[in-house]
PDB file of C-alpha atoms in Angstrom:
ATOM      1  CA  ALA P   1     101.839 -31.529  18.270  1.00  0.00           C
ATOM      2  CA  VAL P   2     105.429 -30.368  18.556  1.00  0.00           C
ATOM      3  CA  VAL P   3     105.740 -27.267  20.701  1.00  0.00           C
ATOM      4  CA  SER P   4     109.070 -25.529  21.176  1.00  0.00           C
ATOM      5  CA  THR P   5     110.248 -24.260  24.533  1.00  0.00           C
ATOM      6  CA  GLN P   6     110.653 -20.833  22.944  1.00  0.00           C
ATOM      7  CA  SER P   7     106.937 -20.524  22.147  1.00  0.00           C
ATOM      8  CA  THR P   8     105.166 -22.386  24.967  1.00  0.00           C
ATOM      9  CA  GLY P   9     107.722 -22.052  27.747  1.00  0.00           C
ATOM     10  CA  GLU P  10     108.853 -18.524  26.944  1.00  0.00           C
ATOM     11  CA  ASN P  11     108.027 -17.049  30.351  1.00  0.00           C
ATOM     12  CA  LEU P  12     108.474 -20.251  32.367  1.00  0.00           C
ATOM     13  CA  ASN P  13     111.306 -21.273  34.626  1.00  0.00           C
ATOM     14  CA  LEU P  14     112.037 -24.803  33.426  1.00  0.00           C
ATOM     15  CA  ASN P  15     114.598 -25.259  36.186  1.00  0.00           C
ATOM     16  CA  SER P  16     111.827 -25.620  38.777  1.00  0.00           C
ATOM     17  CA  PHE P  17     109.298 -28.420  39.190  1.00  0.00           C
ATOM     18  CA  SER P  18     106.320 -26.075  38.924  1.00  0.00           C
ATOM     19  CA  GLY P  19     107.703 -24.436  35.780  1.00  0.00           C
ATOM     20  CA  THR P  20     108.415 -27.766  34.111  1.00  0.00           C
ATOM     21  CA  MET P  21     104.980 -29.070  35.130  1.00  0.00           C
ATOM     22  CA  THR P  22     103.235 -26.013  33.695  1.00  0.00           C
ATOM     23  CA  PHE P  23     105.168 -26.366  30.431  1.00  0.00           C
ATOM     24  CA  LEU P  24     104.340 -30.082  30.207  1.00  0.00           C
ATOM     25  CA  LEU P  25     100.626 -29.570  30.827  1.00  0.00           C
ATOM     26  CA  GLU P  26     100.402 -26.692  28.327  1.00  0.00           C
ATOM     27  CA  THR P  27     102.211 -28.767  25.713  1.00  0.00           C
ATOM     28  CA  LEU P  28      99.924 -31.774  26.190  1.00  0.00           C
ATOM     29  CA  SER P  29      96.783 -29.629  26.286  1.00  0.00           C
ATOM     30  CA  SER P  30      97.707 -27.929  23.013  1.00  0.00           C
ATOM     31  CA  GLY P  31      97.208 -31.190  21.117  1.00  0.00           C
ATOM     32  CA  GLY P  32      94.039 -32.470  19.506  1.00  0.00           C
ATOM     33  CA  LYS P  33      92.364 -35.654  18.284  1.00  0.00           C
ATOM     34  CA  ASP P  34      94.433 -35.649  15.110  1.00  0.00           C
ATOM     35  CA  ASN P  35      97.769 -35.625  16.936  1.00  0.00           C
ATOM     36  CA  GLN P  36      99.837 -38.694  17.663  1.00  0.00           C
ATOM     37  CA  SER P  37      98.918 -40.438  20.914  1.00  0.00           C
ATOM     38  CA  VAL P  38     101.345 -40.394  23.833  1.00  0.00           C
ATOM     39  CA  VAL P  39     101.683 -43.199  26.375  1.00  0.00           C
ATOM     40  CA  PHE P  40     103.317 -42.446  29.738  1.00  0.00           C
ATOM     41  CA  ILE P  41     104.758 -45.521  31.486  1.00  0.00           C
ATOM     42  CA  LEU P  42     105.515 -44.751  35.142  1.00  0.00           C
ATOM     43  CA  ASP P  43     107.813 -47.457  36.493  1.00  0.00           C
ATOM     44  CA  GLU P  44     107.842 -47.856  40.297  1.00  0.00           C
ATOM     45  CA  PHE P  45     104.512 -46.057  40.338  1.00  0.00           C
ATOM     46  CA  ASP P  46     104.358 -46.108  44.155  1.00  0.00           C
ATOM     47  CA  LEU P  47     107.250 -43.623  44.319  1.00  0.00           C
ATOM     48  CA  PHE P  48     105.155 -41.042  42.450  1.00  0.00           C
ATOM     49  CA  THR P  49     102.539 -41.216  45.218  1.00  0.00           C
ATOM     50  CA  GLN P  50     105.144 -39.949  47.689  1.00  0.00           C
ATOM     51  CA  HIS P  51     105.431 -36.583  45.943  1.00  0.00           C
ATOM     52  CA  HIS P  52     103.787 -33.657  47.705  1.00  0.00           C
ATOM     53  CA  ASN P  53     100.056 -33.490  46.851  1.00  0.00           C
ATOM     54  CA  GLN P  54     100.644 -36.075  44.074  1.00  0.00           C
ATOM     55  CA  HIS P  55     100.431 -33.125  41.669  1.00  0.00           C
ATOM     56  CA  LEU P  56     101.920 -34.938  38.676  1.00  0.00           C
ATOM     57  CA  LEU P  57      99.614 -37.960  38.971  1.00  0.00           C
ATOM     58  CA  TYR P  58      96.529 -35.813  39.391  1.00  0.00           C
ATOM     59  CA  ASN P  59      97.223 -33.731  36.293  1.00  0.00           C
ATOM     60  CA  LEU P  60      98.218 -36.674  34.079  1.00  0.00           C
ATOM     61  CA  PHE P  61      95.111 -38.641  35.089  1.00  0.00           C
ATOM     62  CA  ASP P  62      92.953 -35.553  34.586  1.00  0.00           C
ATOM     63  CA  LEU P  63      94.361 -34.930  31.103  1.00  0.00           C
ATOM     64  CA  SER P  64      93.944 -38.572  30.086  1.00  0.00           C
ATOM     65  CA  GLN P  65      90.176 -38.268  30.631  1.00  0.00           C
ATOM     66  CA  SER P  66      89.909 -35.484  28.098  1.00  0.00           C
ATOM     67  CA  LYS P  67      88.812 -36.664  24.635  1.00  0.00           C
ATOM     68  CA  SER P  68      90.806 -33.864  23.015  1.00  0.00           C
ATOM     69  CA  THR P  69      94.091 -35.016  24.570  1.00  0.00           C
ATOM     70  CA  PRO P  70      95.117 -38.465  23.245  1.00  0.00           C
ATOM     71  CA  ILE P  71      97.293 -39.649  26.132  1.00  0.00           C
ATOM     72  CA  ALA P  72      97.317 -42.774  28.303  1.00  0.00           C
ATOM     73  CA  VAL P  73      99.055 -43.367  31.636  1.00  0.00           C
ATOM     74  CA  VAL P  74     100.300 -46.824  32.632  1.00  0.00           C
ATOM     75  CA  GLY P  75     101.651 -47.368  36.140  1.00  0.00           C
ATOM     76  CA  VAL P  76     103.911 -50.307  36.978  1.00  0.00           C
ATOM     77  CA  THR P  77     104.568 -51.322  40.583  1.00  0.00           C
ATOM     78  CA  CYS P  78     105.196 -54.322  42.816  1.00  0.00           C
ATOM     79  CA  ARG P  79     103.233 -52.719  45.684  1.00  0.00           C
ATOM     80  CA  GLN P  80      99.940 -54.536  46.154  1.00  0.00           C
ATOM     81  CA  ASP P  81      98.555 -51.718  48.285  1.00  0.00           C
ATOM     82  CA  VAL P  82      99.226 -48.991  45.731  1.00  0.00           C
ATOM     83  CA  MET P  83      95.535 -48.004  45.529  1.00  0.00           C
ATOM     84  CA  GLU P  84      95.626 -47.080  49.199  1.00  0.00           C
ATOM     85  CA  LEU P  85      98.634 -44.810  48.585  1.00  0.00           C
ATOM     86  CA  MET P  86      96.752 -42.535  46.177  1.00  0.00           C
ATOM     87  CA  GLU P  87      95.002 -39.451  47.490  1.00  0.00           C
ATOM     88  CA  LYS P  88      91.225 -39.290  47.135  1.00  0.00           C
ATOM     89  CA  ARG P  89      91.287 -36.670  44.373  1.00  0.00           C
ATOM     90  CA  VAL P  90      93.858 -38.698  42.400  1.00  0.00           C
ATOM     91  CA  LYS P  91      91.914 -41.919  42.865  1.00  0.00           C
ATOM     92  CA  SER P  92      88.777 -40.193  41.530  1.00  0.00           C
ATOM     93  CA  ARG P  93      90.621 -39.564  38.232  1.00  0.00           C
ATOM     94  CA  PHE P  94      91.918 -43.141  38.009  1.00  0.00           C
ATOM     95  CA  SER P  95      90.134 -45.557  35.661  1.00  0.00           C
ATOM     96  CA  HIS P  96      90.546 -48.408  38.211  1.00  0.00           C
ATOM     97  CA  ARG P  97      91.653 -50.776  35.478  1.00  0.00           C
ATOM     98  CA  GLN P  98      94.267 -53.091  36.973  1.00  0.00           C
ATOM     99  CA  LEU P  99      96.225 -55.994  35.520  1.00  0.00           C
ATOM    100  CA  HIS P 100      97.869 -58.317  38.035  1.00  0.00           C
ATOM    101  CA  ILE P 101     100.864 -60.229  36.702  1.00  0.00           C
ATOM    102  CA  TYR P 102     101.864 -63.158  38.872  1.00  0.00           C
ATOM    103  CA  GLY P 103     105.180 -64.938  39.037  1.00  0.00           C
ATOM    104  CA  PRO P 104     105.618 -68.709  38.670  1.00  0.00           C
ATOM    105  CA  GLU P 105     103.062 -70.626  40.759  1.00  0.00           C
ATOM    106  CA  ASN P 106     105.504 -73.335  41.852  1.00  0.00           C
ATOM    107  CA  PHE P 107     109.176 -74.275  41.694  1.00  0.00           C
ATOM    108  CA  GLU P 108     108.683 -76.480  38.606  1.00  0.00           C
ATOM    109  CA  SER P 109     107.305 -73.492  36.691  1.00  0.00           C
ATOM    110  CA  TYR P 110     110.181 -71.385  37.998  1.00  0.00           C
ATOM    111  CA  MET P 111     112.707 -73.923  36.665  1.00  0.00           C
ATOM    112  CA  ARG P 112     111.078 -73.763  33.235  1.00  0.00           C
ATOM    113  CA  VAL P 113     111.571 -69.984  33.299  1.00  0.00           C
ATOM    114  CA  VAL P 114     115.255 -70.511  34.207  1.00  0.00           C
ATOM    115  CA  GLU P 115     115.640 -72.866  31.248  1.00  0.00           C
ATOM    116  CA  SER P 116     113.916 -70.447  28.856  1.00  0.00           C
ATOM    117  CA  ILE P 117     116.281 -67.630  29.943  1.00  0.00           C
ATOM    118  CA  LEU P 118     119.434 -69.701  29.562  1.00  0.00           C
ATOM    119  CA  CYS P 119     118.211 -71.458  26.397  1.00  0.00           C
ATOM    120  CA  PRO P 120     116.195 -69.073  24.181  1.00  0.00           C
ATOM    121  CA  ALA P 121     114.299 -70.554  21.248  1.00  0.00           C
ATOM    122  CA  GLU P 122     117.038 -69.564  18.771  1.00  0.00           C
ATOM    123  CA  ILE P 123     119.517 -72.014  20.374  1.00  0.00           C
ATOM    124  CA  ALA P 124     117.055 -74.591  21.737  1.00  0.00           C
ATOM    125  CA  SER P 125     118.753 -77.450  19.847  1.00  0.00           C
ATOM    126  CA  SER P 126     122.359 -76.382  20.479  1.00  0.00           C
ATOM    127  CA  THR P 127     124.939 -78.262  22.545  1.00  0.00           C
ATOM    128  CA  TRP P 128     124.797 -75.511  25.153  1.00  0.00           C
ATOM    129  CA  ALA P 129     121.018 -75.940  25.560  1.00  0.00           C
ATOM    130  CA  LYS P 130     121.362 -79.703  25.978  1.00  0.00           C
ATOM    131  CA  GLU P 131     124.039 -79.238  28.655  1.00  0.00           C
ATOM    132  CA  VAL P 132     121.902 -76.696  30.530  1.00  0.00           C
ATOM    133  CA  ARG P 133     118.877 -79.004  30.523  1.00  0.00           C
ATOM    134  CA  SER P 134     121.000 -81.891  31.717  1.00  0.00           C
ATOM    135  CA  THR P 135     122.431 -79.751  34.535  1.00  0.00           C
ATOM    136  CA  LEU P 136     119.023 -78.495  35.656  1.00  0.00           C
ATOM    137  CA  GLU P 137     117.398 -81.950  35.491  1.00  0.00           C
ATOM    138  CA  ASP P 138     120.160 -83.712  37.438  1.00  0.00           C
ATOM    139  CA  THR P 139     118.571 -84.553  40.810  1.00  0.00           C
ATOM    140  CA  GLU P 140     121.449 -86.358  42.522  1.00  0.00           C
ATOM    141  CA  GLY P 141     123.533 -83.858  44.453  1.00  0.00           C
ATOM    142  CA  ASN P 142     122.243 -81.002  42.320  1.00  0.00           C
ATOM    143  CA  ASN P 143     123.476 -78.043  44.349  1.00  0.00           C
ATOM    144  CA  ILE P 144     122.717 -75.640  41.486  1.00  0.00           C
ATOM    145  CA  LYS P 145     119.071 -76.602  41.739  1.00  0.00           C
ATOM    146  CA  LYS P 146     119.209 -76.062  45.510  1.00  0.00           C
ATOM    147  CA  TYR P 147     120.586 -72.554  45.010  1.00  0.00           C
ATOM    148  CA  LEU P 148     117.847 -71.781  42.494  1.00  0.00           C
ATOM    149  CA  GLU P 149     115.287 -73.002  45.017  1.00  0.00           C
ATOM    150  CA  ARG P 150     116.707 -70.562  47.579  1.00  0.00           C
ATOM    151  CA  ILE P 151     116.257 -67.719  45.084  1.00  0.00           C
ATOM    152  CA  TYR P 152     112.704 -68.935  44.444  1.00  0.00           C
ATOM    153  CA  ASN P 153     111.901 -68.969  48.171  1.00  0.00           C
ATOM    154  CA  PHE P 154     113.337 -65.486  48.610  1.00  0.00           C
ATOM    155  CA  SER P 155     111.900 -63.737  45.576  1.00  0.00           C
ATOM    156  CA  ARG P 156     110.005 -64.853  42.486  1.00  0.00           C
ATOM    157  CA  ASN P 157     110.876 -61.643  40.703  1.00  0.00           C
ATOM    158  CA  ILE P 158     111.841 -62.650  37.153  1.00  0.00           C
ATOM    159  CA  LYS P 159     113.770 -59.408  36.622  1.00  0.00           C
ATOM    160  CA  GLU P 160     116.055 -60.297  39.547  1.00  0.00           C
ATOM    161  CA  LEU P 161     116.436 -63.846  38.238  1.00  0.00           C
ATOM    162  CA  LYS P 162     117.510 -62.556  34.805  1.00  0.00           C
ATOM    163  CA  ASN P 163     120.051 -60.265  36.437  1.00  0.00           C
ATOM    164  CA  ILE P 164     121.584 -63.141  38.431  1.00  0.00           C
ATOM    165  CA  LEU P 165     121.727 -65.493  35.444  1.00  0.00           C
ATOM    166  CA  PHE P 166     123.193 -62.739  33.252  1.00  0.00           C
ATOM    167  CA  TRP P 167     126.210 -62.296  35.528  1.00  0.00           C
ATOM    168  CA  ILE P 168     126.639 -66.049  35.871  1.00  0.00           C
ATOM    169  CA  ALA P 169     126.716 -66.323  32.059  1.00  0.00           C
ATOM    170  CA  VAL P 170     129.175 -63.404  31.839  1.00  0.00           C
ATOM    171  CA  ASP P 171     131.577 -65.295  34.124  1.00  0.00           C
ATOM    172  CA  LEU P 172     131.790 -68.185  31.637  1.00  0.00           C
ATOM    173  CA  ASP P 173     134.713 -68.279  29.217  1.00  0.00           C
ATOM    174  CA  SER P 174     136.638 -70.718  27.043  1.00  0.00           C
ATOM    175  CA  ALA P 175     138.480 -72.073  30.086  1.00  0.00           C
ATOM    176  CA  GLN P 176     135.197 -72.663  31.959  1.00  0.00           C
ATOM    177  CA  PRO P 177     132.363 -72.880  29.390  1.00  0.00           C
ATOM    178  CA  HIS P 178     129.924 -74.843  31.566  1.00  0.00           C
ATOM    179  CA  LEU P 179     127.604 -73.968  34.432  1.00  0.00           C
ATOM    180  CA  ASN P 180     129.170 -74.976  37.733  1.00  0.00           C
ATOM    181  CA  ILE P 181     128.375 -74.731  41.425  1.00  0.00           C
ATOM    182  CA  GLU P 182     131.336 -72.444  42.145  1.00  0.00           C
ATOM    183  CA  THR P 183     129.971 -69.745  39.832  1.00  0.00           C
ATOM    184  CA  PHE P 184     126.530 -69.970  41.424  1.00  0.00           C
ATOM    185  CA  GLU P 185     127.964 -69.825  44.943  1.00  0.00           C
ATOM    186  CA  GLU P 186     130.054 -66.753  44.210  1.00  0.00           C
ATOM    187  CA  ARG P 187     127.152 -64.814  42.730  1.00  0.00           C
ATOM    188  CA  LEU P 188     124.413 -65.938  45.106  1.00  0.00           C
ATOM    189  CA  VAL P 189     126.333 -65.450  48.333  1.00  0.00           C
ATOM    190  CA  GLY P 190     126.739 -61.805  47.385  1.00  0.00           C
ATOM    191  CA  TYR P 191     123.111 -61.614  46.263  1.00  0.00           C
ATOM    192  CA  PHE P 192     121.664 -62.859  49.545  1.00  0.00           C
ATOM    193  CA  LYS P 193     124.133 -60.878  51.617  1.00  0.00           C
ATOM    194  CA  ASP P 194     123.371 -57.631  49.845  1.00  0.00           C
ATOM    195  CA  SER P 195     119.596 -58.017  49.694  1.00  0.00           C
ATOM    196  CA  VAL P 196     118.609 -59.661  52.979  1.00  0.00           C
ATOM    197  CA  SER P 197     121.320 -58.839  55.488  1.00  0.00           C
ATOM    198  CA  VAL P 198     121.531 -55.149  54.697  1.00  0.00           C
ATOM    199  CA  MET P 199     117.765 -54.682  54.877  1.00  0.00           C
ATOM    200  CA  ILE P 200     117.312 -56.599  58.139  1.00  0.00           C
ATOM    201  CA  ARG P 201     120.277 -55.017  59.898  1.00  0.00           C
ATOM    202  CA  SER P 202     118.820 -51.588  59.162  1.00  0.00           C
ATOM    203  CA  MET P 203     115.400 -52.458  60.608  1.00  0.00           C
ATOM    204  CA  SER P 204     113.978 -51.291  63.913  1.00  0.00           C
ATOM    205  CA  LYS P 205     113.749 -53.602  66.931  1.00  0.00           C
ATOM    206  CA  LEU P 206     109.972 -53.809  66.455  1.00  0.00           C
ATOM    207  CA  GLU P 207     110.333 -54.940  62.828  1.00  0.00           C
ATOM    208  CA  CYS P 208     112.934 -57.561  63.798  1.00  0.00           C
ATOM    209  CA  SER P 209     110.705 -58.775  66.641  1.00  0.00           C
ATOM    210  CA  LEU P 210     107.722 -59.177  64.319  1.00  0.00           C
ATOM    211  CA  LEU P 211     109.950 -61.039  61.853  1.00  0.00           C
ATOM    212  CA  ILE P 212     110.984 -63.529  64.534  1.00  0.00           C
ATOM    213  CA  ALA P 213     107.343 -64.014  65.522  1.00  0.00           C
ATOM    214  CA  MET P 214     106.541 -64.747  61.861  1.00  0.00           C
ATOM    215  CA  ALA P 215     109.463 -67.180  61.632  1.00  0.00           C
ATOM    216  CA  ARG P 216     108.224 -69.030  64.748  1.00  0.00           C
ATOM    217  CA  LEU P 217     104.725 -69.317  63.268  1.00  0.00           C
ATOM    218  CA  SER P 218     106.096 -70.526  59.911  1.00  0.00           C
ATOM    219  CA  ALA P 219     108.365 -73.096  61.545  1.00  0.00           C
ATOM    220  CA  ARG P 220     105.677 -74.387  63.904  1.00  0.00           C
ATOM    221  CA  HIS P 221     102.931 -74.627  61.264  1.00  0.00           C
ATOM    222  CA  ALA P 222     104.966 -75.921  58.290  1.00  0.00           C
ATOM    223  CA  ASN P 223     105.089 -72.596  56.402  1.00  0.00           C
ATOM    224  CA  GLN P 224     101.336 -72.065  56.519  1.00  0.00           C
ATOM    225  CA  PRO P 225     100.159 -68.445  56.010  1.00  0.00           C
ATOM    226  CA  PHE P 226      99.539 -66.207  59.023  1.00  0.00           C
ATOM    227  CA  ASN P 227      98.082 -62.775  59.764  1.00  0.00           C
ATOM    228  CA  LEU P 228      99.040 -59.839  61.956  1.00  0.00           C
ATOM    229  CA  GLU P 229      96.755 -60.934  64.806  1.00  0.00           C
ATOM    230  CA  MET P 230      98.590 -64.269  64.991  1.00  0.00           C
ATOM    231  CA  VAL P 231     101.954 -62.496  64.895  1.00  0.00           C
ATOM    232  CA  LEU P 232     101.014 -60.115  67.728  1.00  0.00           C
ATOM    233  CA  TYR P 233      99.715 -63.028  69.821  1.00  0.00           C
ATOM    234  CA  GLU P 234     103.011 -64.864  69.303  1.00  0.00           C
ATOM    235  CA  TYR P 235     104.909 -61.725  70.298  1.00  0.00           C
ATOM    236  CA  LYS P 236     102.735 -61.264  73.396  1.00  0.00           C
ATOM    237  CA  GLU P 237     103.225 -64.876  74.475  1.00  0.00           C
ATOM    238  CA  PHE P 238     106.993 -64.576  74.387  1.00  0.00           C
ATOM    239  CA  VAL P 239     106.982 -61.287  76.308  1.00  0.00           C
ATOM    240  CA  THR P 240     104.607 -62.715  78.938  1.00  0.00           C
ATOM    241  CA  PHE P 241     105.890 -66.243  79.501  1.00  0.00           C
ATOM    242  CA  GLU P 242     109.608 -65.965  78.728  1.00  0.00           C
ATOM    243  CA  GLY P 243     110.304 -62.892  80.836  1.00  0.00           C
ATOM    244  CA  SER P 244     111.731 -61.231  77.732  1.00  0.00           C
ATOM    245  CA  LYS P 245     113.269 -57.767  77.799  1.00  0.00           C
ATOM    246  CA  LEU P 246     111.535 -56.909  74.543  1.00  0.00           C
ATOM    247  CA  ASN P 247     109.416 -53.802  74.336  1.00  0.00           C
ATOM    248  CA  ALA P 248     105.812 -53.961  75.509  1.00  0.00           C
ATOM    249  CA  ILE P 249     103.092 -55.015  73.075  1.00  0.00           C
ATOM    250  CA  PRO P 250     103.353 -52.455  70.246  1.00  0.00           C
ATOM    251  CA  ASN P 251     100.647 -50.039  69.238  1.00  0.00           C
ATOM    252  CA  ARG P 252      98.502 -51.709  66.586  1.00  0.00           C
ATOM    253  CA  ASP P 253      98.959 -48.914  64.051  1.00  0.00           C
ATOM    254  CA  LEU P 254     102.740 -49.080  64.495  1.00  0.00           C
ATOM    255  CA  ALA P 255     102.636 -52.844  63.980  1.00  0.00           C
ATOM    256  CA  VAL P 256     100.591 -52.455  60.784  1.00  0.00           C
ATOM    257  CA  ARG P 257     103.105 -49.927  59.409  1.00  0.00           C
ATOM    258  CA  ALA P 258     106.006 -52.206  60.364  1.00  0.00           C
ATOM    259  CA  VAL P 259     104.435 -55.132  58.483  1.00  0.00           C
ATOM    260  CA  GLU P 260     103.763 -52.897  55.462  1.00  0.00           C
ATOM    261  CA  LYS P 261     107.482 -52.064  55.382  1.00  0.00           C
ATOM    262  CA  LEU P 262     108.357 -55.789  55.486  1.00  0.00           C
ATOM    263  CA  VAL P 263     105.979 -56.373  52.556  1.00  0.00           C
ATOM    264  CA  GLN P 264     107.528 -53.465  50.652  1.00  0.00           C
ATOM    265  CA  CYS P 265     111.001 -54.973  51.188  1.00  0.00           C
ATOM    266  CA  GLN P 266     109.634 -58.331  49.899  1.00  0.00           C
ATOM    267  CA  ILE P 267     110.767 -60.124  53.073  1.00  0.00           C
ATOM    268  CA  VAL P 268     107.084 -60.841  53.691  1.00  0.00           C
ATOM    269  CA  ARG P 269     104.514 -61.396  50.940  1.00  0.00           C
ATOM    270  CA  ASN P 270     100.744 -61.083  50.972  1.00  0.00           C
ATOM    271  CA  LEU P 271      99.081 -64.371  50.085  1.00  0.00           C
ATOM    272  CA  SER P 272      96.807 -62.749  47.508  1.00  0.00           C
ATOM    273  CA  THR P 273      96.102 -59.368  45.965  1.00  0.00           C
ATOM    274  CA  ARG P 274      92.346 -59.981  46.407  1.00  0.00           C
ATOM    275  CA  GLN P 275      92.215 -58.981  50.045  1.00  0.00           C
ATOM    276  CA  GLY P 276      91.213 -55.359  49.592  1.00  0.00           C
ATOM    277  CA  LYS P 277      88.090 -55.611  51.799  1.00  0.00           C
ATOM    278  CA  VAL P 278      89.842 -57.623  54.498  1.00  0.00           C
ATOM    279  CA  GLN P 279      91.090 -55.627  57.493  1.00  0.00           C
ATOM    280  CA  LYS P 280      94.865 -55.278  57.494  1.00  0.00           C
ATOM    281  CA  GLU P 281      95.143 -57.223  60.756  1.00  0.00           C
ATOM    282  CA  TYR P 282      93.589 -60.291  59.132  1.00  0.00           C
ATOM    283  CA  ARG P 283      95.238 -60.305  55.698  1.00  0.00           C
ATOM    284  CA  GLN P 284      97.094 -63.547  55.139  1.00  0.00           C
ATOM    285  CA  MET P 285     100.823 -63.441  54.429  1.00  0.00           C
ATOM    286  CA  TYR P 286     103.887 -65.648  54.489  1.00  0.00           C
ATOM    287  CA  LEU P 287     107.636 -65.325  54.919  1.00  0.00           C
ATOM    288  CA  ASN P 288     109.525 -64.851  51.680  1.00  0.00           C
ATOM    289  CA  VAL P 289     112.978 -65.774  53.028  1.00  0.00           C
ATOM    290  CA  ASP P 290     114.626 -68.932  54.295  1.00  0.00           C
ATOM    291  CA  ILE P 291     114.039 -69.233  58.069  1.00  0.00           C
ATOM    292  CA  MET P 292     117.589 -70.411  58.834  1.00  0.00           C
ATOM    293  CA  ASP P 293     119.127 -67.501  56.926  1.00  0.00           C
ATOM    294  CA  LEU P 294     116.758 -65.092  58.637  1.00  0.00           C
ATOM    295  CA  MET P 295     117.616 -66.330  62.120  1.00  0.00           C
ATOM    296  CA  ASN P 296     121.369 -66.207  61.526  1.00  0.00           C
ATOM    297  CA  ILE P 297     121.109 -62.583  60.401  1.00  0.00           C
ATOM    298  CA  ILE P 298     118.682 -61.450  63.078  1.00  0.00           C
ATOM    299  CA  LYS P 299     120.877 -62.687  65.946  1.00  0.00           C
ATOM    300  CA  ALA P 300     122.827 -59.496  65.501  1.00  0.00           C
ATOM    301  CA  CYS P 301     119.779 -57.427  66.547  1.00  0.00           C
ATOM    302  CA  ASN P 302     120.126 -58.107  70.322  1.00  0.00           C
ATOM    303  CA  LEU P 303     117.321 -60.642  70.098  1.00  0.00           C
ATOM    304  CA  GLN P 304     119.523 -63.742  70.317  1.00  0.00           C
ATOM    305  CA  LYS P 305     117.423 -65.538  72.931  1.00  0.00           C
ATOM    306  CA  TRP P 306     114.219 -65.403  70.934  1.00  0.00           C
ATOM    307  CA  ALA P 307     115.967 -66.106  67.628  1.00  0.00           C
ATOM    308  CA  GLN P 308     117.720 -69.123  69.155  1.00  0.00           C
ATOM    309  CA  SER P 309     114.437 -70.496  70.494  1.00  0.00           C
ATOM    310  CA  THR P 310     112.950 -70.243  67.008  1.00  0.00           C
ATOM    311  CA  LEU P 311     115.596 -72.626  65.633  1.00  0.00           C
ATOM    312  CA  MET P 312     114.142 -75.351  67.886  1.00  0.00           C
ATOM    313  CA  PHE P 313     111.092 -75.516  65.614  1.00  0.00           C
ATOM    314  CA  THR P 314     113.050 -75.935  62.361  1.00  0.00           C
TER     315      THR P 314
END
């Protein structure tokens, strides 16, 4: 149904959130089974849970359950704990249908994605495609492949990968029509600097301390997954035996919130999304950044002694 603002929103103040919400709900409720269906796609769904009382989510979910209102709501998010962010009344209206989309399982799969982005099917047999494959398959002194592996270790987000490769392709011209290490270096140095350094330098001392503890565990155990209990034990050992000036052992709830922030920033990743029934302290996770890069950045957080001792394990 098409409803004009003059008829439905006549006495509403559409300049306010409540007025706009009332108008939206009245418009959607005025439809029927014979009307065209509407699909709402809420990107970065976790941000909608931060709104006061989650009023919008509650009403959209409530309307979608009505047979007389043909609407569907699809939420898209990279937060694995998004179910825990929803209020009880909102969760009760949620269908609990979830689709988990995983990134490439290994670096070989990731490289195939890189090739498919740079060489779409329409130009698969072109000279450009052959040159790209040759460049990506070259194993001797292949610094481009090493840079791609650094991106893979930092983030397996395909959207970010497309953005990086887009700007690398834009830099090519008739004078330099081929992929080269200089172009990759220029783009990726800025990428890592902007994404990792800025986030870490803005973190609290507790978050940086937990990161170093994670780096020590990863370096000592060959990048095996760890949990919060292991991280806190590592932190406690350093405070106790090294005479460190770090803060005392943090409150457990504060530590859990600090780790959740690291997961949200994608510096740390949960090993699996199927850990809902596992206590937060025992959920397995792993570092999502290169340890050497992490240590070089974190030295600026007045934790040089501990960061330097971590490099002994690498």
